[in-house]
PDB file of C-alpha atoms (C1' of nucleotides) in Angstrom:
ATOM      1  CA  UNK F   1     175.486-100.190 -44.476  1.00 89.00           C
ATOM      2  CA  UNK F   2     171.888-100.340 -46.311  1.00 94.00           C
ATOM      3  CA  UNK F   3     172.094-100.889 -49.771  1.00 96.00           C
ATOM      4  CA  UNK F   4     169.574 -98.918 -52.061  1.00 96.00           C
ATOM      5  CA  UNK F   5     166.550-100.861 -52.726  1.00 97.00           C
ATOM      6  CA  UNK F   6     165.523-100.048 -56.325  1.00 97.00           C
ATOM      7  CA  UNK F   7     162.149 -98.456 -56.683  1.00 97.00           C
ATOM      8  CA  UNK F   8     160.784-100.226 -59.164  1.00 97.00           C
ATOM      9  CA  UNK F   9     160.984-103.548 -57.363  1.00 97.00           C
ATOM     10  CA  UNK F  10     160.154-101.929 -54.013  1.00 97.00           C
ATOM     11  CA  UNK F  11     156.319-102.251 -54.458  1.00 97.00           C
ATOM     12  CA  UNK F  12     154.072-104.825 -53.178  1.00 97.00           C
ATOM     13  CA  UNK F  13     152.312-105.415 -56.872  1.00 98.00           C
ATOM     14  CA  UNK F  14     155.146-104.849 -58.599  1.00 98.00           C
ATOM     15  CA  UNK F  15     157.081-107.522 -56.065  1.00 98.00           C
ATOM     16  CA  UNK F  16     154.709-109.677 -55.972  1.00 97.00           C
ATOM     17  CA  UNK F  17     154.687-109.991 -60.005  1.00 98.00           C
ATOM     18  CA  UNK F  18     158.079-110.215 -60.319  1.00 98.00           C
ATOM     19  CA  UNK F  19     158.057-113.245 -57.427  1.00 97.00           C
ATOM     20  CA  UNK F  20     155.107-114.951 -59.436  1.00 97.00           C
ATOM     21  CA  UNK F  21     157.249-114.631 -62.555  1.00 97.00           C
ATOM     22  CA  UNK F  22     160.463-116.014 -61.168  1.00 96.00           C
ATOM     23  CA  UNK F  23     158.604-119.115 -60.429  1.00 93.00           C
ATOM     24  CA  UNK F  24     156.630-119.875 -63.041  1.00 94.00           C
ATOM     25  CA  UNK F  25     158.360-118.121 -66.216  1.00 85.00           C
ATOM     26  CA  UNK F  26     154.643-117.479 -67.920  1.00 96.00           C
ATOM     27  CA  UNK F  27     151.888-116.691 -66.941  1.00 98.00           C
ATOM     28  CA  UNK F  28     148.601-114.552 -68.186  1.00 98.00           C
ATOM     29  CA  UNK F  29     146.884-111.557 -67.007  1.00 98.00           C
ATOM     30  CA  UNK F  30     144.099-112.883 -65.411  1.00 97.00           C
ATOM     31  CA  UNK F  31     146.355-115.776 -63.828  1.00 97.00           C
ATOM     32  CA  UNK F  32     148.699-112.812 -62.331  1.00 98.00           C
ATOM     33  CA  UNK F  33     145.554-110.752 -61.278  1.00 97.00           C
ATOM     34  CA  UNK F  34     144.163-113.257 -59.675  1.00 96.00           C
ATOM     35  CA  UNK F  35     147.256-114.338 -57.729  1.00 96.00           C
ATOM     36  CA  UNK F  36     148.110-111.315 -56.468  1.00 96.00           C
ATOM     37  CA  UNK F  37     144.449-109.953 -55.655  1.00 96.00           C
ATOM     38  CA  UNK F  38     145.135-107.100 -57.998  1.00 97.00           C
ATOM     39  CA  UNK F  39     142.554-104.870 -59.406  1.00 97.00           C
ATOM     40  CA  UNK F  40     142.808-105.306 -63.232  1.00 97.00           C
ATOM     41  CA  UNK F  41     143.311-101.305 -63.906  1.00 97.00           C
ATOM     42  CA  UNK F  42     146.656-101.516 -60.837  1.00 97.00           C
ATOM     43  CA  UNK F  43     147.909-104.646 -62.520  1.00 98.00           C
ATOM     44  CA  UNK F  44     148.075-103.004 -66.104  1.00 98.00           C
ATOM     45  CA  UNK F  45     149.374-100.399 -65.107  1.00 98.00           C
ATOM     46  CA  UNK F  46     152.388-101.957 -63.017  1.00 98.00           C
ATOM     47  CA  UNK F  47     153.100-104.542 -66.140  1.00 98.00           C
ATOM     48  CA  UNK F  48     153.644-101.445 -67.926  1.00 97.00           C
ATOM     49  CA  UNK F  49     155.844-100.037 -65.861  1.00 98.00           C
ATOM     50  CA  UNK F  50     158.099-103.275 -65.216  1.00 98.00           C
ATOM     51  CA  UNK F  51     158.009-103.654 -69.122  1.00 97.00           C
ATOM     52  CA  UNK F  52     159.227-100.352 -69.771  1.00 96.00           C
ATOM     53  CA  UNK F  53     162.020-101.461 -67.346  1.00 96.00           C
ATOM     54  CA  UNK F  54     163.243-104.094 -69.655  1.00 97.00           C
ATOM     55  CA  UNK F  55     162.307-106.328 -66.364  1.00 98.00           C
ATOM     56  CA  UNK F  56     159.361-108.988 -68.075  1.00 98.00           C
ATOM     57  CA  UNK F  57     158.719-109.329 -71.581  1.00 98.00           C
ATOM     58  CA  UNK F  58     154.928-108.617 -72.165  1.00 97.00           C
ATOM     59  CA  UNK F  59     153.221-110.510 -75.604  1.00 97.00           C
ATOM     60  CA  UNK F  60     149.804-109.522 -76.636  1.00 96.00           C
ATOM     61  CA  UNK F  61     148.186-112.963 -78.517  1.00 96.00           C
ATOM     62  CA  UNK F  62     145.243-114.359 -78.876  1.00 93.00           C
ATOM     63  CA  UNK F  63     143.808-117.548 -77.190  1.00 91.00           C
ATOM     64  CA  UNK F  64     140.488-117.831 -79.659  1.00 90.00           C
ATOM     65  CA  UNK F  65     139.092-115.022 -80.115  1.00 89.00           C
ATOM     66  CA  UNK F  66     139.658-113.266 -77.091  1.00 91.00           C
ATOM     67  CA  UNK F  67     142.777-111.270 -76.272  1.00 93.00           C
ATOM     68  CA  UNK F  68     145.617-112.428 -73.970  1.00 96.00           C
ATOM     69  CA  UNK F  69     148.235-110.906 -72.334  1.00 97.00           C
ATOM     70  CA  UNK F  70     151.502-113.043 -71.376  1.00 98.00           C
ATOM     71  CA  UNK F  71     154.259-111.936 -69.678  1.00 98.00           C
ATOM     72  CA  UNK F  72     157.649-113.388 -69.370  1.00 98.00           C
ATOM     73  CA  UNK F  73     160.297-112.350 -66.668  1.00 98.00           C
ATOM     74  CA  UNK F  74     163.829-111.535 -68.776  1.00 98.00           C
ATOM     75  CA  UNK F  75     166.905-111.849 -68.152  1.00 98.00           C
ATOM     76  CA  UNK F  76     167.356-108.015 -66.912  1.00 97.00           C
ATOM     77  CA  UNK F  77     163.853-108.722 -64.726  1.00 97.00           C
ATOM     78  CA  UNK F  78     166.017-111.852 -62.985  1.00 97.00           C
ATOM     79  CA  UNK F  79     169.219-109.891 -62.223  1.00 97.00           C
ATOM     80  CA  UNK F  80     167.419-107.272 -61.058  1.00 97.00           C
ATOM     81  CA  UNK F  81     165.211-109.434 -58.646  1.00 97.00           C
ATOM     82  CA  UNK F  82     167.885-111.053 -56.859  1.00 97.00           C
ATOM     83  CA  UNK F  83     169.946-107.561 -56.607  1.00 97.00           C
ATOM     84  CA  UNK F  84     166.882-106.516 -54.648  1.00 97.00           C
ATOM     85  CA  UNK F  85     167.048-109.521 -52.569  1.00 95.00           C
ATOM     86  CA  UNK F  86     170.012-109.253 -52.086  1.00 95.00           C
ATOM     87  CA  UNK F  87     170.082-105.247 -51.018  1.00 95.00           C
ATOM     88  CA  UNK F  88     167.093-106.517 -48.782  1.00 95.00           C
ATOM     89  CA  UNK F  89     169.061-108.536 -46.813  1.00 94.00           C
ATOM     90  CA  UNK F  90     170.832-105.370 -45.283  1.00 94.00           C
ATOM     91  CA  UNK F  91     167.278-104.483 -43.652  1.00 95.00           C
ATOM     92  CA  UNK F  92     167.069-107.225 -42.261  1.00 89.00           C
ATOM     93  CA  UNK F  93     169.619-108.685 -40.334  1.00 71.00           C
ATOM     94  CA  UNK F  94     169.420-112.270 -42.106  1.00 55.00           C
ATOM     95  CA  UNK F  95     172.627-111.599 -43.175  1.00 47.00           C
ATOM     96  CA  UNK F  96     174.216-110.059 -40.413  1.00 47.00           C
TER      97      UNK F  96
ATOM     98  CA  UNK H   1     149.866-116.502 -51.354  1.00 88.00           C
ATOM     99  CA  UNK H   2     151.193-112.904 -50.881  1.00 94.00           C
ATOM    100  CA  UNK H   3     151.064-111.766 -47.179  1.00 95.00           C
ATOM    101  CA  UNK H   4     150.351-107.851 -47.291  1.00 96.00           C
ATOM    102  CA  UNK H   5     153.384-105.813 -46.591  1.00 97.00           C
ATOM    103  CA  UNK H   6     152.705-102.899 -44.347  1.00 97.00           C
ATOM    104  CA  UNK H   7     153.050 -99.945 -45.517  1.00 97.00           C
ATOM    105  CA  UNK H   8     154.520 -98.410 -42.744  1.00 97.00           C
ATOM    106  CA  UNK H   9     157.250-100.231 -43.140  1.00 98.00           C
ATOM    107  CA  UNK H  10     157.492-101.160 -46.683  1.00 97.00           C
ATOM    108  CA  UNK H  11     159.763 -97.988 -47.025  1.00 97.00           C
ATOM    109  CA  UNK H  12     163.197 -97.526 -47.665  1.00 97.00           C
ATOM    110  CA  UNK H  13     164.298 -95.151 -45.070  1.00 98.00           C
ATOM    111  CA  UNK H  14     161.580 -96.091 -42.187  1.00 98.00           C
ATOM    112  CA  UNK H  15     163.085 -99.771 -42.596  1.00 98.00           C
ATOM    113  CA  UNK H  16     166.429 -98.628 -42.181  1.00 98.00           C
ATOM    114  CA  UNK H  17     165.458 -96.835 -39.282  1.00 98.00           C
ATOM    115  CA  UNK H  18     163.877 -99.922 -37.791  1.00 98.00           C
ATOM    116  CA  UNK H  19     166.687-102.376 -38.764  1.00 97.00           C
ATOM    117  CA  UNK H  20     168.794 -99.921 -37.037  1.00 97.00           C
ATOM    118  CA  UNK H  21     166.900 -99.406 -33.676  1.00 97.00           C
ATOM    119  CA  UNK H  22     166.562-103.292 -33.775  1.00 96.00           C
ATOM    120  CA  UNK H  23     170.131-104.063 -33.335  1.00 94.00           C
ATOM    121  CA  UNK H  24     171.192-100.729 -31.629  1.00 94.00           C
ATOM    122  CA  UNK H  25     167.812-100.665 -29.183  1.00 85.00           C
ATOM    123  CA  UNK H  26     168.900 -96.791 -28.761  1.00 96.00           C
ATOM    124  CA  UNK H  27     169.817 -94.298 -31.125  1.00 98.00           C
ATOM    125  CA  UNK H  28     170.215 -90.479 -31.603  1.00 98.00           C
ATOM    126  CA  UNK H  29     168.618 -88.728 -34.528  1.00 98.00           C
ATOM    127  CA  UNK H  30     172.458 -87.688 -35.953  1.00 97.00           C
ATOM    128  CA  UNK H  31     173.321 -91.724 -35.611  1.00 98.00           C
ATOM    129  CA  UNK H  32     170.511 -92.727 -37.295  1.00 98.00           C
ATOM    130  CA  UNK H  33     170.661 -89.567 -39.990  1.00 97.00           C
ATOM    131  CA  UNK H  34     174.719 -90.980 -40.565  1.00 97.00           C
ATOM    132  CA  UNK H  35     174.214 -94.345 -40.463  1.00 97.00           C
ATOM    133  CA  UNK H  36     170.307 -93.991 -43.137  1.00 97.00           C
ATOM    134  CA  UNK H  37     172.468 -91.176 -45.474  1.00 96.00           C
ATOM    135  CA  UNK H  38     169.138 -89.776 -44.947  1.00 97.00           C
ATOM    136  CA  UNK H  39     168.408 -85.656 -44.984  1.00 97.00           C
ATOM    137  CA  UNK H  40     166.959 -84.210 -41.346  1.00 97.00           C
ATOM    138  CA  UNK H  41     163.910 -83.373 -43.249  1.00 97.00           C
ATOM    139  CA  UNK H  42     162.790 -86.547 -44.486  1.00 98.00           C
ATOM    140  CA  UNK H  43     164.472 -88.455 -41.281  1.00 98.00           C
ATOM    141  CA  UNK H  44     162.614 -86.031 -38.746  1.00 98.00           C
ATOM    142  CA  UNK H  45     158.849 -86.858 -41.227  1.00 98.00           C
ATOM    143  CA  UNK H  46     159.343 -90.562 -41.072  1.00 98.00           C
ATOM    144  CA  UNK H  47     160.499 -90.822 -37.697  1.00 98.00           C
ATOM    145  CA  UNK H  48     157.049 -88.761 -36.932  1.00 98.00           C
ATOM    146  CA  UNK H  49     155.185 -91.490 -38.409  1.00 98.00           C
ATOM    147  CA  UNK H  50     156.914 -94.294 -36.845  1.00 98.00           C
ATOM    148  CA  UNK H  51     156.072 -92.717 -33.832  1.00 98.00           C
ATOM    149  CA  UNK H  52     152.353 -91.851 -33.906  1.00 97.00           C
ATOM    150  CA  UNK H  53     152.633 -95.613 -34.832  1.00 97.00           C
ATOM    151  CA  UNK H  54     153.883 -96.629 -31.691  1.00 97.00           C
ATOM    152  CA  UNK H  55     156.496 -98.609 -33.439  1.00 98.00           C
ATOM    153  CA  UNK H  56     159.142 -96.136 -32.233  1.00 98.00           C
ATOM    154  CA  UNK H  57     159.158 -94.248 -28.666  1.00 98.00           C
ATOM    155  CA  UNK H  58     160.962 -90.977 -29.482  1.00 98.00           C
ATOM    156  CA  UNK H  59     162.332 -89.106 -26.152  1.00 98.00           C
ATOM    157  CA  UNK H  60     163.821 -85.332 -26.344  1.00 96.00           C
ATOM    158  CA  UNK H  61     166.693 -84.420 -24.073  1.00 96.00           C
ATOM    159  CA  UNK H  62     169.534 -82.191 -23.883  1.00 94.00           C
ATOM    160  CA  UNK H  63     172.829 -83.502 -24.141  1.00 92.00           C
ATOM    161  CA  UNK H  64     174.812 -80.800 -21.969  1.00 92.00           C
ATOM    162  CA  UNK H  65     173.003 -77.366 -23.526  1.00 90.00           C
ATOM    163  CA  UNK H  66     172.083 -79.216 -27.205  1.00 93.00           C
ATOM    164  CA  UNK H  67     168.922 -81.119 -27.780  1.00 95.00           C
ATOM    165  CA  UNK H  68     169.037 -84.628 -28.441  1.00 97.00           C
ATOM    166  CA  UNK H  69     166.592 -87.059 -29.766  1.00 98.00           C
ATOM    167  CA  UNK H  70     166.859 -90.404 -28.721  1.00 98.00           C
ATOM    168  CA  UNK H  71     164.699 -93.340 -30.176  1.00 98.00           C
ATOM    169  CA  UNK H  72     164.006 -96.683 -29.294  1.00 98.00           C
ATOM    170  CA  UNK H  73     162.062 -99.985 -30.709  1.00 98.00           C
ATOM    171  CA  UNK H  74     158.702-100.203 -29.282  1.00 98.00           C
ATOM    172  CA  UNK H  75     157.978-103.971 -28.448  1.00 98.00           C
ATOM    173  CA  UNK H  76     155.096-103.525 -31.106  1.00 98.00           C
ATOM    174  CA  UNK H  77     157.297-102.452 -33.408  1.00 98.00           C
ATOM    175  CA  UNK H  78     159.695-105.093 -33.405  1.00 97.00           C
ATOM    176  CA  UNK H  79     156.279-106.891 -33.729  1.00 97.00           C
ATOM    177  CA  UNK H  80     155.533-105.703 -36.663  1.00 98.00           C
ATOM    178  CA  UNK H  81     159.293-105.792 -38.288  1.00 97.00           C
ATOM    179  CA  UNK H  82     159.498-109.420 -37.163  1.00 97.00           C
ATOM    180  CA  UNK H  83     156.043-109.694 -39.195  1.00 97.00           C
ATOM    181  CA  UNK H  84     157.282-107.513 -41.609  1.00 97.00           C
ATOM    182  CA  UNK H  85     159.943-109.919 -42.728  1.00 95.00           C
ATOM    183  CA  UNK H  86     157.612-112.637 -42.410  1.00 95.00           C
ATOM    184  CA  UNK H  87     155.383-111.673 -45.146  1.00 95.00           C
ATOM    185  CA  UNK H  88     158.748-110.480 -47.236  1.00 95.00           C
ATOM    186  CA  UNK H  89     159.390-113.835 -47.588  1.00 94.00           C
ATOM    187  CA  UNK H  90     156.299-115.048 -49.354  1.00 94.00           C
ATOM    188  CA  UNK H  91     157.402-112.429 -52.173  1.00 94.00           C
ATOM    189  CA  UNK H  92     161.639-114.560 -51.883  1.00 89.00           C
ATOM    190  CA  UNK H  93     161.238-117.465 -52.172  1.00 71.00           C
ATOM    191  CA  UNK H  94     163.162-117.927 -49.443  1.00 56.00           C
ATOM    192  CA  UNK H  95     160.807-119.974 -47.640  1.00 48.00           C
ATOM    193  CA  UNK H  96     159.650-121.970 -50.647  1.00 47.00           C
TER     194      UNK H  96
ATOM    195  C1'  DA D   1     181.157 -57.875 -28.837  1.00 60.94           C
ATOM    196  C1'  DT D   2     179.053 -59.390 -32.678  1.00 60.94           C
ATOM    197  C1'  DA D   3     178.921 -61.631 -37.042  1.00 60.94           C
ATOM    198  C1'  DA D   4     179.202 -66.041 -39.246  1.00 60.94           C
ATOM    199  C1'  DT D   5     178.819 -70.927 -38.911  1.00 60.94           C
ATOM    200  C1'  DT D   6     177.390 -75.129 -37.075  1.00 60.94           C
ATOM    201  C1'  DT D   7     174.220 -78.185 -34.670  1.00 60.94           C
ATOM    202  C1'  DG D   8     169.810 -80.213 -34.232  1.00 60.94           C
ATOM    203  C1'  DG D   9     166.218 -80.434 -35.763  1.00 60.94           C
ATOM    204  C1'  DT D  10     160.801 -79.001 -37.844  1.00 60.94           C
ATOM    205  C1'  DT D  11     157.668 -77.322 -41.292  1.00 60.94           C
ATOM    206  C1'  DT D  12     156.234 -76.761 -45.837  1.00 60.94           C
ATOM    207  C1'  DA D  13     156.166 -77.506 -50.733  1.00 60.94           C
ATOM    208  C1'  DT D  14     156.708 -80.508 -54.638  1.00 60.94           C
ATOM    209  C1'  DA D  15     157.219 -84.395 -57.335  1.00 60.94           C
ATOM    210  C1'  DA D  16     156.304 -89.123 -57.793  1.00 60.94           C
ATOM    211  C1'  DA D  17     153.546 -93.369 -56.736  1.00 60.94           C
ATOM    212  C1'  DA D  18     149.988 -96.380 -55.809  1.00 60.94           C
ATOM    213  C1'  DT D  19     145.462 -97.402 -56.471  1.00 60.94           C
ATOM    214  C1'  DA D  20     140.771 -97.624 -57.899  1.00 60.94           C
ATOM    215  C1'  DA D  21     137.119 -95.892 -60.655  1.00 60.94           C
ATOM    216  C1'  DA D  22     135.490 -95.239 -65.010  1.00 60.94           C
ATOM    217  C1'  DC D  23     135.734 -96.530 -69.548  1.00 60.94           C
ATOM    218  C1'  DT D  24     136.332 -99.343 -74.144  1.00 60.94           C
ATOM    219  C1'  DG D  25     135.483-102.998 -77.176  1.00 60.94           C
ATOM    220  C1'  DA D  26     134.683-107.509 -78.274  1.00 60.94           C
ATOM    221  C1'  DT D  27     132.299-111.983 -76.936  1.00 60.94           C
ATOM    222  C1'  DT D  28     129.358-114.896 -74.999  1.00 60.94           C
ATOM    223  C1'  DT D  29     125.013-116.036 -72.805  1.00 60.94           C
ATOM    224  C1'  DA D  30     119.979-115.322 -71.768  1.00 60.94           C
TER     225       DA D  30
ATOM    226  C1'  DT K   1     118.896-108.438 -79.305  1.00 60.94           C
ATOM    227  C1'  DA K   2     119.681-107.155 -74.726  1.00 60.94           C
ATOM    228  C1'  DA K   3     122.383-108.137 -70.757  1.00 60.94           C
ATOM    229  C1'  DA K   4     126.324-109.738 -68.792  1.00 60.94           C
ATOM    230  C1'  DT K   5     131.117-111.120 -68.881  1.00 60.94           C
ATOM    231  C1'  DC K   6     135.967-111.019 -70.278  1.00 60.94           C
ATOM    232  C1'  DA K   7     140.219-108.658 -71.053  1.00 60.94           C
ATOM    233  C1'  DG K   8     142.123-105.237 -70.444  1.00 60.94           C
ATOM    234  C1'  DT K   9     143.426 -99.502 -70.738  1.00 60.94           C
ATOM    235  C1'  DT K  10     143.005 -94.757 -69.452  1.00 60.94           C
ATOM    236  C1'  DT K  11     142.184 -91.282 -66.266  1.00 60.94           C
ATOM    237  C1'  DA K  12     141.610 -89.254 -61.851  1.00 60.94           C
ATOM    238  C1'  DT K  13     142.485 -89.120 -56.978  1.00 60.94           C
ATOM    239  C1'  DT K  14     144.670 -89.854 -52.924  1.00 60.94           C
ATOM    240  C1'  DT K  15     149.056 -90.968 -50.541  1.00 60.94           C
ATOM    241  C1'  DT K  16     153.809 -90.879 -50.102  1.00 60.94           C
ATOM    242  C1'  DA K  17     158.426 -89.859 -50.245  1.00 60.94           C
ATOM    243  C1'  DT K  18     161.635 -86.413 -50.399  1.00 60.94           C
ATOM    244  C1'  DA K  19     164.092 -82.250 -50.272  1.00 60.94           C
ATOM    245  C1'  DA K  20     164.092 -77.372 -49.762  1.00 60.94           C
ATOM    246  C1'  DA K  21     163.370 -73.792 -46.799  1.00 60.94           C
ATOM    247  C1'  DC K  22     163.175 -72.472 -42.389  1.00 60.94           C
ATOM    248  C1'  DC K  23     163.977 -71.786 -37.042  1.00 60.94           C
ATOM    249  C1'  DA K  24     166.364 -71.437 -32.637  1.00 60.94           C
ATOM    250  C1'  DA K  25     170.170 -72.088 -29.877  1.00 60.94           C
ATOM    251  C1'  DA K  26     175.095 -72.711 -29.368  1.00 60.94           C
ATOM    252  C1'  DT K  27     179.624 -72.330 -30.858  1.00 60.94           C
ATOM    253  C1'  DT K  28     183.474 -70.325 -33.312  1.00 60.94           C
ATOM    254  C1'  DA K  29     185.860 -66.616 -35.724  1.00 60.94           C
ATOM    255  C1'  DT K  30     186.988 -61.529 -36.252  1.00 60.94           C
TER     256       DT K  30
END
DNA sequence: ATAATTTGGTTTATAAAATAAACTGATTTA
DNA sequence: TAAATCAGTTTATTTTATAAACCAAATTAT
């Protein structure tokens, strides 16, 4: 009937990363912080989280001097995404 | 960008609960507890909240000698699902 | 008749999550 | 060189989700 939504995707910051990602395949800290009105302290801690997940690929450069933080969605972060789309769609009666 | 999800029903098991009532417009508490997989415990909690929300009306009965909780959709709370799954869809892509 | 089980839940305790506040360190600007 | 800004991380706090434990009545078994 309703398929399990997985956690880690269930989370408006976490979501909306993970949407912002899909879309644009690269994209910097403050780029993502700003887009999803996240305080900086929530967002790192969420990009940890979906990293440790294997679900976006997280590369610590430098542009200049100054540090920069890219993250990538991978191919595990993708699958994942449109499972929980897809397990959405038994909420909400698009499907039905 | 992001439309804020609410929290009250950005959960698993209190969406479930809602995308029942929405197609069923009546439901007793072992329905929905069959239907969610949910325990009594957590089902009788978030059906609690839904309800000081006003997104549910909850009515207790007997059914012969038993009890028997019936709930129903509020018309703010199919509101607030139809909203709900409005602002969902700024995270899918589905409305891109 | 009464003991055990089932039904229909509620209350309470615990573990996990989300979030912001406080902090760090380097860089740029005044 | 002092103040402010940038780019984040760590830590602490508040919420939340969830299940375990519990309660009362009704039914079934002995």
């Amino acid at each position: 009937m309703f398929q399990p939504l997985d956690p880690l995707l269930h989370s408006e910051l976490r979501l909306a990363v993970m949407s912002l990602l899909v879309s644009v395949e690269e994209a910097e800290f403050p780029y993502i912080k700003e887009q999803t009105g996240a305080t900086a302290g929530n967002l790192s801690v969420q990009l940890d989280k979906l990293s440790e997940a294997g679900y976006i690929a997280v590369e610590k450069t430098y542009k200049g001097k100054r540090p920069c933080t890219i993250c990538r969605i991978t191919p595990a972060g993708l699958k994942a995404f449109e499972g929980y789309v897809d397990a959405l769609k038994s909420y909400l009666e698009i499907s039905k």
